[in-house]
Tab-separated table of C-alpha atoms in Angstrom:
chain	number	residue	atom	x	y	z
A	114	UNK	CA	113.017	334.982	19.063
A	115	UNK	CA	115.434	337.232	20.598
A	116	UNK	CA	119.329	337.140	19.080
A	117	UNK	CA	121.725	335.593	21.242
A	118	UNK	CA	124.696	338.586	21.868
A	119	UNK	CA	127.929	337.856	23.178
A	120	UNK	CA	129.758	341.377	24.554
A	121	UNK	CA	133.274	341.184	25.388
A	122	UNK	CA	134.482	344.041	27.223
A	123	UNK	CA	131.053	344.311	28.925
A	124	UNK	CA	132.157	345.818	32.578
A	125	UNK	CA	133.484	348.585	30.506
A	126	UNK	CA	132.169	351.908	29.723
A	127	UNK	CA	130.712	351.378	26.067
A	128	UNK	CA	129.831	347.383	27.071
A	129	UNK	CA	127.737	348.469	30.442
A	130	UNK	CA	125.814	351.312	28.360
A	131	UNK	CA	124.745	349.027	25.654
A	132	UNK	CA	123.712	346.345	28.327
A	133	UNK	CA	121.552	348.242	29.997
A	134	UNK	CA	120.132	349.606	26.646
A	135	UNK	CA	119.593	346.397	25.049
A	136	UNK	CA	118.184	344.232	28.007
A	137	UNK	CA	114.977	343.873	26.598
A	138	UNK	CA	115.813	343.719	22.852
A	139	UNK	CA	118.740	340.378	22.737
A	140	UNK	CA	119.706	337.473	24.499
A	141	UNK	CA	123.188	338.816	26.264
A	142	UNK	CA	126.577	336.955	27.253
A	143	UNK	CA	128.742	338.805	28.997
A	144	UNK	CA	132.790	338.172	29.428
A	145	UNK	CA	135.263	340.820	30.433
A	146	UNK	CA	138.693	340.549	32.925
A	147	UNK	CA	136.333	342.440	35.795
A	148	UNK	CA	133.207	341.945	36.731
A	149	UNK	CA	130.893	344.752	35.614
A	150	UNK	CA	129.312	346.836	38.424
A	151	UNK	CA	125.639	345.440	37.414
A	152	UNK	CA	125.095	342.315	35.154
A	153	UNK	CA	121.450	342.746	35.572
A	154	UNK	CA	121.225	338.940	36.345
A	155	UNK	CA	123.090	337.912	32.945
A	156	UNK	CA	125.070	335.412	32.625
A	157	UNK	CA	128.618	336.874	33.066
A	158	UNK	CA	132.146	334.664	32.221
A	159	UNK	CA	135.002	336.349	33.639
A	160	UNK	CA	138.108	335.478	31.890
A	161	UNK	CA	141.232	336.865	29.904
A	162	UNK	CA	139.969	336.928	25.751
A	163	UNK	CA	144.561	336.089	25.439
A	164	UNK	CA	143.430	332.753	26.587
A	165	UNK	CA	141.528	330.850	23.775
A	166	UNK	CA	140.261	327.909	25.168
A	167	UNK	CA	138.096	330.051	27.441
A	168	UNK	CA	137.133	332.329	24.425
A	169	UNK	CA	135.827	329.653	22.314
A	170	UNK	CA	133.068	328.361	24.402
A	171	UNK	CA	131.833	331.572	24.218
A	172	UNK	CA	130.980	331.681	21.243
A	173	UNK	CA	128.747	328.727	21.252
A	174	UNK	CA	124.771	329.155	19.999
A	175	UNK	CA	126.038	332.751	19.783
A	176	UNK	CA	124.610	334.696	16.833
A	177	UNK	CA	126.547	337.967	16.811
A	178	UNK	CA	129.550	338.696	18.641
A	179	UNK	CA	130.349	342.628	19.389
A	180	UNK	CA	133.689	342.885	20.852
A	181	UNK	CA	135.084	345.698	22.761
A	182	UNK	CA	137.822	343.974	24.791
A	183	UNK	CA	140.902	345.570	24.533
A	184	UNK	CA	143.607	348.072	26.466
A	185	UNK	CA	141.723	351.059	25.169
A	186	UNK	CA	144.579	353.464	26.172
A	187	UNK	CA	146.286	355.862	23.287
A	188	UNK	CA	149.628	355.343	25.285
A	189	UNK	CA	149.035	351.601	25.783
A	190	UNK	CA	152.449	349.839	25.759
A	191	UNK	CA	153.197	346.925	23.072
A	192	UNK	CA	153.426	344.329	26.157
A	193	UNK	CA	149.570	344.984	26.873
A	194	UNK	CA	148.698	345.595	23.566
A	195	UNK	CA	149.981	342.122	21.963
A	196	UNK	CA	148.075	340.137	24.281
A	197	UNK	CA	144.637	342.178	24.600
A	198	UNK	CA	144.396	344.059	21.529
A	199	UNK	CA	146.331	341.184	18.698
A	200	UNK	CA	145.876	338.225	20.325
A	201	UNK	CA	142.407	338.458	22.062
A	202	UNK	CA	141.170	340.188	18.414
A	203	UNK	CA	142.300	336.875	16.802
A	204	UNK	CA	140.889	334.455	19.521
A	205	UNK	CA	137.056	336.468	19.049
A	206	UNK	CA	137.135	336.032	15.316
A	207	UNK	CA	138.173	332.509	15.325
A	208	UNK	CA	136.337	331.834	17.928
A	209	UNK	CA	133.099	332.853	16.416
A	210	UNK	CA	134.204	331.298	12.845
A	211	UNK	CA	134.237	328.059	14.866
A	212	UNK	CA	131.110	328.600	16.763
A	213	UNK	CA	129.172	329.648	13.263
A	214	UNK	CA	128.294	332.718	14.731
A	215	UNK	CA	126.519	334.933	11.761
A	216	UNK	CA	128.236	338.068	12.237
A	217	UNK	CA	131.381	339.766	14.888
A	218	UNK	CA	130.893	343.759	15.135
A	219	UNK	CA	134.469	344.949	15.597
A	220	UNK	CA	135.168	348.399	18.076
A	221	UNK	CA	138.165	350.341	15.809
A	222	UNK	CA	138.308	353.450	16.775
A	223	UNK	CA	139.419	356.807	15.227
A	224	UNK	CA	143.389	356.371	15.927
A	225	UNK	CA	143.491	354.493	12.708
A	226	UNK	CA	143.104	357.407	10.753
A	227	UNK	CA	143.813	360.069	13.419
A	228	UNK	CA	146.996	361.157	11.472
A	229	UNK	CA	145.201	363.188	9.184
A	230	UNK	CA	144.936	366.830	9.199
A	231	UNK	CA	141.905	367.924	11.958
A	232	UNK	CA	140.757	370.391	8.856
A	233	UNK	CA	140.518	366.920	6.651
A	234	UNK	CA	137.318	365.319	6.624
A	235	UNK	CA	138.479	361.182	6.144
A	236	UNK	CA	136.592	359.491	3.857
A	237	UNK	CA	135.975	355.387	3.645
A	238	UNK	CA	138.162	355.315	0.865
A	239	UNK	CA	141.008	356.685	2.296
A	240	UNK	CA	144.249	354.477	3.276
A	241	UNK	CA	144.248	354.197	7.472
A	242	UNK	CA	146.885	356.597	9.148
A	243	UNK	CA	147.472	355.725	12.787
A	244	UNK	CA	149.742	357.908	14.665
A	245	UNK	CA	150.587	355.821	17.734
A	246	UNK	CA	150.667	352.164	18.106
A	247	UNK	CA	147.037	351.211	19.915
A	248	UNK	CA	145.722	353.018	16.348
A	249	UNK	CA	147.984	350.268	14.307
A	250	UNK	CA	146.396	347.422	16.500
A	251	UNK	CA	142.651	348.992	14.821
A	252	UNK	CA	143.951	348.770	11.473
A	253	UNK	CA	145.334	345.231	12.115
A	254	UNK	CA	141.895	344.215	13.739
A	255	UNK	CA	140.124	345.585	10.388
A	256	UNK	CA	142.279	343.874	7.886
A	257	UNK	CA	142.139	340.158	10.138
A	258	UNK	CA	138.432	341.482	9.916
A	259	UNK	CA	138.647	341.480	5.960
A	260	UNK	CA	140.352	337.847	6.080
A	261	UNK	CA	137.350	336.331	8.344
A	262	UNK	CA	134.990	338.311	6.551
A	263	UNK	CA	135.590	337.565	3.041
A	264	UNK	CA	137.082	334.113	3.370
A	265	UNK	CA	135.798	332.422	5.756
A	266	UNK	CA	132.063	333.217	5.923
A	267	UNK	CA	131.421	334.484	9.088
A	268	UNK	CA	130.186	338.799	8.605
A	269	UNK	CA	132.697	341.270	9.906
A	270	UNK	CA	131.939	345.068	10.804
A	271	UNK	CA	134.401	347.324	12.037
A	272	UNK	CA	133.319	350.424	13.370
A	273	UNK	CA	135.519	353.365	13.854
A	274	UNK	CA	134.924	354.893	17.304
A	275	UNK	CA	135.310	358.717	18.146
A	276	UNK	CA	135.283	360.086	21.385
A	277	UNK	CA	132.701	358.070	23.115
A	278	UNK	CA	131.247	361.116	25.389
A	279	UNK	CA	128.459	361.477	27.632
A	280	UNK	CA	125.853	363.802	26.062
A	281	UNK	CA	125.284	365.642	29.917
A	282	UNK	CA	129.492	366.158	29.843
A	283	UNK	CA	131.049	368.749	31.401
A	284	UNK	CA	134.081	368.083	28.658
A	285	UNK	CA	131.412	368.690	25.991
A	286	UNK	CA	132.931	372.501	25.298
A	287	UNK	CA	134.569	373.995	22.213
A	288	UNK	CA	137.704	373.942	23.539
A	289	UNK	CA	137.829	370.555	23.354
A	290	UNK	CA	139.795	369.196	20.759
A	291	UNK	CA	138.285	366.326	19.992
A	292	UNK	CA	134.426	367.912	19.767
A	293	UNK	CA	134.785	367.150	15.999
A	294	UNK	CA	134.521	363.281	16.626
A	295	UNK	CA	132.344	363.388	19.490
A	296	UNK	CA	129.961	360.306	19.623
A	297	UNK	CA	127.212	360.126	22.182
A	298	UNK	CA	126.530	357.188	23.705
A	299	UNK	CA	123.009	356.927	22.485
A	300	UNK	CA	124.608	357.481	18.999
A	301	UNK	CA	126.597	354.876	19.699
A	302	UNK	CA	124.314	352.327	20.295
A	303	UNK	CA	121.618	353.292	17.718
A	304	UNK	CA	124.602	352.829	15.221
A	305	UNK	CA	125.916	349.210	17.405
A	306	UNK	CA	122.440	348.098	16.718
A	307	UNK	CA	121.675	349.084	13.229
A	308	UNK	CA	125.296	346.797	12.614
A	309	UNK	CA	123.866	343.876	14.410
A	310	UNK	CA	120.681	344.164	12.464
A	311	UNK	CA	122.434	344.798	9.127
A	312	UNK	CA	121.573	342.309	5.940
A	313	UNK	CA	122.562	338.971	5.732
A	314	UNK	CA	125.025	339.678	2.650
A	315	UNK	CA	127.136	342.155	4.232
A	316	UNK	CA	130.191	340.257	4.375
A	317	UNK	CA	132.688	342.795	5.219
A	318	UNK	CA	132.007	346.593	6.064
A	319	UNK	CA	134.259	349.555	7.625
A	320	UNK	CA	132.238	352.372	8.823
A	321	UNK	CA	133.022	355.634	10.864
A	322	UNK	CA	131.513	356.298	14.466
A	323	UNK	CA	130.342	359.656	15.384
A	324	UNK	CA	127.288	361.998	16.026
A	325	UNK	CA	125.968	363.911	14.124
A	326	UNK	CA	128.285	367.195	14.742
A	327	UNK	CA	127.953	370.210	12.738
A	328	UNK	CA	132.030	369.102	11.313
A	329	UNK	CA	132.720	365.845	11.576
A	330	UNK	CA	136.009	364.818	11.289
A	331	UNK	CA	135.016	361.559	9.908
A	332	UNK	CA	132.705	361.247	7.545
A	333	UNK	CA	129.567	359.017	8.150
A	334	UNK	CA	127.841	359.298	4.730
A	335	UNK	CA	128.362	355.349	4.370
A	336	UNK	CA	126.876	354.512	7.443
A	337	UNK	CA	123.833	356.774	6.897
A	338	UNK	CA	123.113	355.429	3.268
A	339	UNK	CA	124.282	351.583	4.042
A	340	UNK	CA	123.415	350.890	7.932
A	341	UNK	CA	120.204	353.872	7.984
A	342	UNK	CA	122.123	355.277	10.706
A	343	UNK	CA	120.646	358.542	11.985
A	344	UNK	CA	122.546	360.308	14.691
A	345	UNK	CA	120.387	362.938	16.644
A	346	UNK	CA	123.285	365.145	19.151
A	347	UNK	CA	125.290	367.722	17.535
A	348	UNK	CA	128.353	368.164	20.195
A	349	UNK	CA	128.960	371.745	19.008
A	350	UNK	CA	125.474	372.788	19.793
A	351	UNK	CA	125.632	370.926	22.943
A	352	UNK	CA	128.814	372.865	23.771
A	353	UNK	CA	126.569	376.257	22.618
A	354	UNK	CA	124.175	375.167	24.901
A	355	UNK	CA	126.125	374.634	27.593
A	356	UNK	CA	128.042	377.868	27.207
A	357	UNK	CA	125.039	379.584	27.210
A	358	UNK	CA	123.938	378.818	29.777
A	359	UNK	CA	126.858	379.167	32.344
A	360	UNK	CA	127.103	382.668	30.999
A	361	UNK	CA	123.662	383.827	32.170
């Protein structure tokens, strides 16, 4: 019997890629402000995750949540971020601690530790360092993500997202200054799915999000040993590659 997954922030980038990936694999809700371009014929709840009496029903027969919902912009202002990255954050957790839903797989993202050094690799044990406001909303969706997962029973994982990139990019180059935390989109998923499919007792995890590049800013050690997460693209060879190839 196929898992019932609820994706908020589904017509977006990350939510449409893991649709399409997972179609034949769970059960899918989807919810976002927009409709997606293709829902593939799933059910789709349009609706503002502020509003929490539209959330909650959601969540209902719903066995892992995997919320992306948010203002994903570095420069987002603190009037869009209360409401879509504080508010809606709280609404999916309690949401899905009301619903019973087994586990919520968080999307953090790098800007909670990007004020580190680029030549320092950041460790899970390492204290969060956000240098601009949308980063700060990451760290406070991890530690509300410690609270639900510790307290109240329902799993919490928080993944830290890089640069979510596609593998065929153009903006795949060493220039680029990010190429350190590039994550593929297939990386992404494969590690998405091994977090819906971790064990039962894993109450409350943090891991780091991104392929496997020859330096990676952040390191995914715990992830590889915990989750059995294998990334396969290298951005830096990719950028080789690519290089290469426009110079013949």
């Amino acid at each position: 019997m196929k898992r019932k997954v609820l994706i908020t922030g589904a017509a977006g980038r990350i939510g449409s890629f893991l649709t399409k990936q997972w179609l034949d694999t769970y059960d899918m809700v989807l919810t976002d402000v927009r409709e997606p371009a293709n829902d593939h014929g799933l059910p789709f709840h349009q609706l503002n995750l502020s509003e929490f009496d539209k959330v909650r029903p959601l969540c209902d027969d719903v066995d892992t949540v995997i919320h992306l919902g948010a203002d994903p912009s570095m420069e987002a202002p603190w009037e869009s971020l209360l409401p879509n990255n504080l508010i809606s954050t709280y609404n999916v957790f309690e949401s899905a601690k009301q619903a019973g839903c087994r586990r919520v797989i968080f999307a953090s993202s790098v800007n909670a530790v990007l004020g580190y050094p680029t030549d320092v690799q950041v460790h899970m044990d390492q204290q969060v360092w956000p240098i601009n406001i949308y980063g700060a909303t990451k760290c406070w969706g991890e530690a509300l993500g410690a609270y639900y997962g510790t307290q109240t029973g329902t799993s919490i994982i928080c993944l830290r997202f890089g640069w979510v990139v596609d593998r065929a990019s153009e903006a795949i180059s060493h220039k680029h200054p990010f190429l350190d935390i590039a994550f593929t989109y297939e990386d992404l998923t494969q590690l998405v799915s091994k977090s819906v499919e971790a064990p039962e007792d894993y109450k409350f995890k943090v891991y780091m999000g991104v392929s496997n590049n020859r330096w990676k800013r952040l390191d995914i050690s715990t992830a590889r040993e915990e989750l059995g997460y294998t990334p396969v693209d290298d951005s830096f060879e990719i950028a080789k590659q690519r290089e290469a190839g426009e110079t013949k």
